[in-house]
XYZ file of C-alpha atoms in Angstrom:
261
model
C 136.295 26.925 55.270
C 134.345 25.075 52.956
C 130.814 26.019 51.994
C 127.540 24.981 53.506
C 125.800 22.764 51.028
C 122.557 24.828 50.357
C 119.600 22.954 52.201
C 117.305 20.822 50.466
C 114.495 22.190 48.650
C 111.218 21.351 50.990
C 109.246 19.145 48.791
C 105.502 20.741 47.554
C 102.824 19.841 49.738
C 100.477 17.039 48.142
C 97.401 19.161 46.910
C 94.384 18.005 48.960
C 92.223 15.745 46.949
C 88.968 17.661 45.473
C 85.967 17.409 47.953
C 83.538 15.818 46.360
C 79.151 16.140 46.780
C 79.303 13.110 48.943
C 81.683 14.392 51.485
C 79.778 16.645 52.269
C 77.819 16.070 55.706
C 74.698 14.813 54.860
C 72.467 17.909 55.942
C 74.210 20.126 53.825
C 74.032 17.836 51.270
C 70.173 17.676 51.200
C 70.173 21.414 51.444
C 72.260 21.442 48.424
C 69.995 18.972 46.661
C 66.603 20.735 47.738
C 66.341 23.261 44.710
C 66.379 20.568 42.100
C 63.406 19.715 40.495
C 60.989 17.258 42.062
C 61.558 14.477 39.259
C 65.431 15.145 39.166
C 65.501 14.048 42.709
C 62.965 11.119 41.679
C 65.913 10.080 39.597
C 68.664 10.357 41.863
C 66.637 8.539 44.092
C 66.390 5.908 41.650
C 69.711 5.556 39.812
C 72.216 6.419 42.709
C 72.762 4.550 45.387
C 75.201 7.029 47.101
C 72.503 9.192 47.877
C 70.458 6.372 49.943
C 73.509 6.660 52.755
C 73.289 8.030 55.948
C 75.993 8.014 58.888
C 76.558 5.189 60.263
C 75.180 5.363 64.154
C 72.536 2.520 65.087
C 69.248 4.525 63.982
C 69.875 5.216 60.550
C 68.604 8.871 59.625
C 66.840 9.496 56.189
C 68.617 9.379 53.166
C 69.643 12.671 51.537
C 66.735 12.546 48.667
C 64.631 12.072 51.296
C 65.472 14.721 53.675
C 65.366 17.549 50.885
C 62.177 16.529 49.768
C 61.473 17.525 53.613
C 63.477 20.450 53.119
C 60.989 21.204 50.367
C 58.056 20.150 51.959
C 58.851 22.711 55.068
C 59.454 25.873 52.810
C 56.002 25.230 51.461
C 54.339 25.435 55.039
C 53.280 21.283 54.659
C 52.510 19.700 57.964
C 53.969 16.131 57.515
C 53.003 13.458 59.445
C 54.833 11.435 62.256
C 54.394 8.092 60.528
C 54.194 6.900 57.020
C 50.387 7.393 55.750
C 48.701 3.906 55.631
C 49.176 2.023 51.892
C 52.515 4.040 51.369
C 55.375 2.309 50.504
C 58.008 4.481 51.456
C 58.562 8.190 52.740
C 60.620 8.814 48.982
C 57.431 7.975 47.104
C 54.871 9.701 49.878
C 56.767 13.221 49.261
C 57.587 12.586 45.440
C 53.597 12.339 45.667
C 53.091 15.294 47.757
C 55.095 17.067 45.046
C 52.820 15.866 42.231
C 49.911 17.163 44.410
C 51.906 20.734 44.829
C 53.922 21.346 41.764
C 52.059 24.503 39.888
C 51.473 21.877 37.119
C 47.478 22.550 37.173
C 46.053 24.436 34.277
C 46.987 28.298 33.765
C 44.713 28.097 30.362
C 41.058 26.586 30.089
C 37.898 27.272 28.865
C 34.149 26.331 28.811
C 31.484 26.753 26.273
C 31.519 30.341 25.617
C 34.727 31.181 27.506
C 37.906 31.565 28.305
C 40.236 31.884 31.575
C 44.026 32.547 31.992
C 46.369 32.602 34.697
C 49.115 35.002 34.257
C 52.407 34.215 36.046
C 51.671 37.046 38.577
C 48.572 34.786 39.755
C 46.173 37.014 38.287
C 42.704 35.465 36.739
C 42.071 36.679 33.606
C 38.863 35.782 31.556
C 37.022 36.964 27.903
C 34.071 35.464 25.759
C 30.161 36.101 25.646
C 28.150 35.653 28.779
C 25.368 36.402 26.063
C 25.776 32.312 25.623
C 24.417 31.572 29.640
C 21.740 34.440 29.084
C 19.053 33.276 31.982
C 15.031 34.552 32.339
C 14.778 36.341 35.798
C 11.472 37.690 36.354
C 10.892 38.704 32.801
C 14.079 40.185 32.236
C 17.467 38.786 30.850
C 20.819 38.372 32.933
C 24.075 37.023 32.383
C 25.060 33.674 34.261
C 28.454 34.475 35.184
C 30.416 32.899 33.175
C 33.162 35.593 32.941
C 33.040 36.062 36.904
C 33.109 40.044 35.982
C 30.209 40.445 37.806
C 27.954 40.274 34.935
C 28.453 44.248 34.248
C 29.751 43.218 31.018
C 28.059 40.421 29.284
C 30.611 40.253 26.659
C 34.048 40.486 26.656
C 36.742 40.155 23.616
C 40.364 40.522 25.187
C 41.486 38.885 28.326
C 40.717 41.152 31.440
C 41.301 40.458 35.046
C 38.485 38.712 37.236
C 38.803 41.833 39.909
C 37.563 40.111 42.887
C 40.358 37.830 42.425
C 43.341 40.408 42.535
C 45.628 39.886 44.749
C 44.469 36.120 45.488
C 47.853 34.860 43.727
C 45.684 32.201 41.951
C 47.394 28.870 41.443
C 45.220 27.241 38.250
C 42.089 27.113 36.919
C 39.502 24.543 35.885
C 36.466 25.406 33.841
C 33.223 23.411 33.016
C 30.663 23.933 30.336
C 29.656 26.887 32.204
C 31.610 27.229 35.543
C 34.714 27.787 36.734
C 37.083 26.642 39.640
C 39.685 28.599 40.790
C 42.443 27.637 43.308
C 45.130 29.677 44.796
C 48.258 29.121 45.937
C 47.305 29.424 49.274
C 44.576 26.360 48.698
C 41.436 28.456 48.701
C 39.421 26.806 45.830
C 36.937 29.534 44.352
C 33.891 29.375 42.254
C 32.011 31.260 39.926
C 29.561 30.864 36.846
C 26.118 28.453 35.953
C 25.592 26.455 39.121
C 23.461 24.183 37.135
C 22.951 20.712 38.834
C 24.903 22.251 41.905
C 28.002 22.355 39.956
C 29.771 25.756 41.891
C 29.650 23.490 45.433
C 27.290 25.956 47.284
C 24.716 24.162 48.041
C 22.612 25.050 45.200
C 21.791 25.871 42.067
C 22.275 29.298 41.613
C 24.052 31.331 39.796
C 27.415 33.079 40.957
C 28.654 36.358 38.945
C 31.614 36.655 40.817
C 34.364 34.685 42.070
C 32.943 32.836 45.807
C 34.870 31.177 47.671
C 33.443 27.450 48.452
C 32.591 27.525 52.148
C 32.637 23.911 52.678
C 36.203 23.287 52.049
C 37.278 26.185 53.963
C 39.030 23.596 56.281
C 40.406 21.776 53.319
C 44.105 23.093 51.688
C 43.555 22.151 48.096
C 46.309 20.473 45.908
C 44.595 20.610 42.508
C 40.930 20.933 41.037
C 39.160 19.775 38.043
C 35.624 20.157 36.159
C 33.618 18.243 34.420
C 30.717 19.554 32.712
C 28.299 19.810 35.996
C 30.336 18.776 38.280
C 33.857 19.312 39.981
C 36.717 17.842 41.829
C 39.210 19.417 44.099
C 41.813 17.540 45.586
C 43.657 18.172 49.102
C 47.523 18.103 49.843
C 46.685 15.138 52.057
C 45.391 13.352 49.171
C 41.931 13.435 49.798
C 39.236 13.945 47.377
C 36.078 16.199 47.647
C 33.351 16.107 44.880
C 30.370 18.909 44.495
C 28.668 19.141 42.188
C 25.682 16.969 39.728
C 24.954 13.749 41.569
C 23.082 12.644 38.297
C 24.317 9.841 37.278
C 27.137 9.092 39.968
C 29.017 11.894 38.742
C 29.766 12.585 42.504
C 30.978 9.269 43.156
C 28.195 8.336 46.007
C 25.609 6.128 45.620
C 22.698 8.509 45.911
C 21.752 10.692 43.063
C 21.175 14.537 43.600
C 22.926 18.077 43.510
C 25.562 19.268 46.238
């Protein structure tokens, strides 16, 4: 008997076309879009339109920029609201801002008049230079002003050391003022220390504070970001609010009566 003719060869299976970012579902893909950096999804936001999709049932969900700036916004502990804040154009620009606001970009290096303060990246407060300069008269005797925040045990010192009652405080940036400094950590505590001149250290007077004290009246307040002037401060929260203390000479405070707070 004749041979069976061998069978034919079973073609290949077509290779299944690559998967590409956009097929993925759209909560993974913010997840996988979450670690970029703030102004990388700023762009995408901008330039792609692919990323602006959502699935198509009736009540459109948030795009995917969108919804890992949330991602984002959750891992840092921030309490969004329900609606979009009054004179905000869109949720992609309210959390871009709240990223601003949030980033680490304040000042790790700044100084004063006789000073100088460093954050490490560890979050520890480092300062050096001569609290000789901020030498005040206290009932016949001479004290240092604390501009070092050491505690004014050591009037004068030449290498960066660590602000002690700050260790531990993970501090987030530092602002400094002729003769004060501001110090905010990463949990939003905003800290003062140094010449309270003019009611520049925001605690209610005009005394002096060796060491680092935290400011009681924002105790309700989680601060973004703060800045100094040279009697006065600024310290702004993550909802975008801004607090002045400080000299009220002048307007400096940005009320319409004068005086120190």
């Amino acid at each position: 008997a004749a041979a069976a003719p061998p069978a034919a060869a079973t073609p290949p299976a077509a290779a299944a076309p690559p998967r590409l970012l956009l097929d993925l579902p759209l909560d993974v893909l913010a997840l996988v879009l979450s670690p970029l950096p703030p102004n990388e999804l700023a762009n995408l936001g901008r330039v792609s339109r692919a990323f602006h999709r959502g699935p198509p049932p009736q009540q459109p969900p948030p795009p995917a920029v969108e919804l890992a700036l949330r991602l984002r916004a959750e891992e840092r502990g921030e309490a969004l609201p329900a609606h979009l804040p009054p004179g905000e154009r869109s949720w992609l620009q309210h959390l871009l801002a709240l990223e601003e606001l949030g980033d680490g970009s304040g000042a790790v290096v700044d100084g004063g008049a006789f000073f100088s303060c460093f954050v490490s990246p560890e979050g520890e407060l480092l300062t050096c230079g001569d609290d000789h300069a901020g030498l005040l008269e206290v009932d016949g005797a001479e004290r240092p002003s604390g501009l070092l925040g050491q505690g004014g045990g050591e009037p004068q010192v030449w290498v960066p050391t660590p602000v002690k009652p700050l260790q531990g405080a993970c501090v987030h940036a530092v602002a400094c003022g002729e003769q004060h400094t501001l110090a905010l950590t990463a949990a939003g505590a905003v800290y003062s220390f140094g010449g309270g001149r003019r009611g520049a250290l925001g605690h209610g007077g005009t005394s002096d504070v060796l060491s680092p004290r935290r400011i009681d009246g924002l105790a309700s307040v989680r601060a973004a970001s703060v800045a100094a002037g040279a009697y006065h401060s600024l310290v702004v929260s993550r909802d975008g609010a801004r607090s002045g203390e400080m000299r009220g000479d002048a307007g400096r405070c940005g009320k319409t009566q004068r005086g120190d707070r």
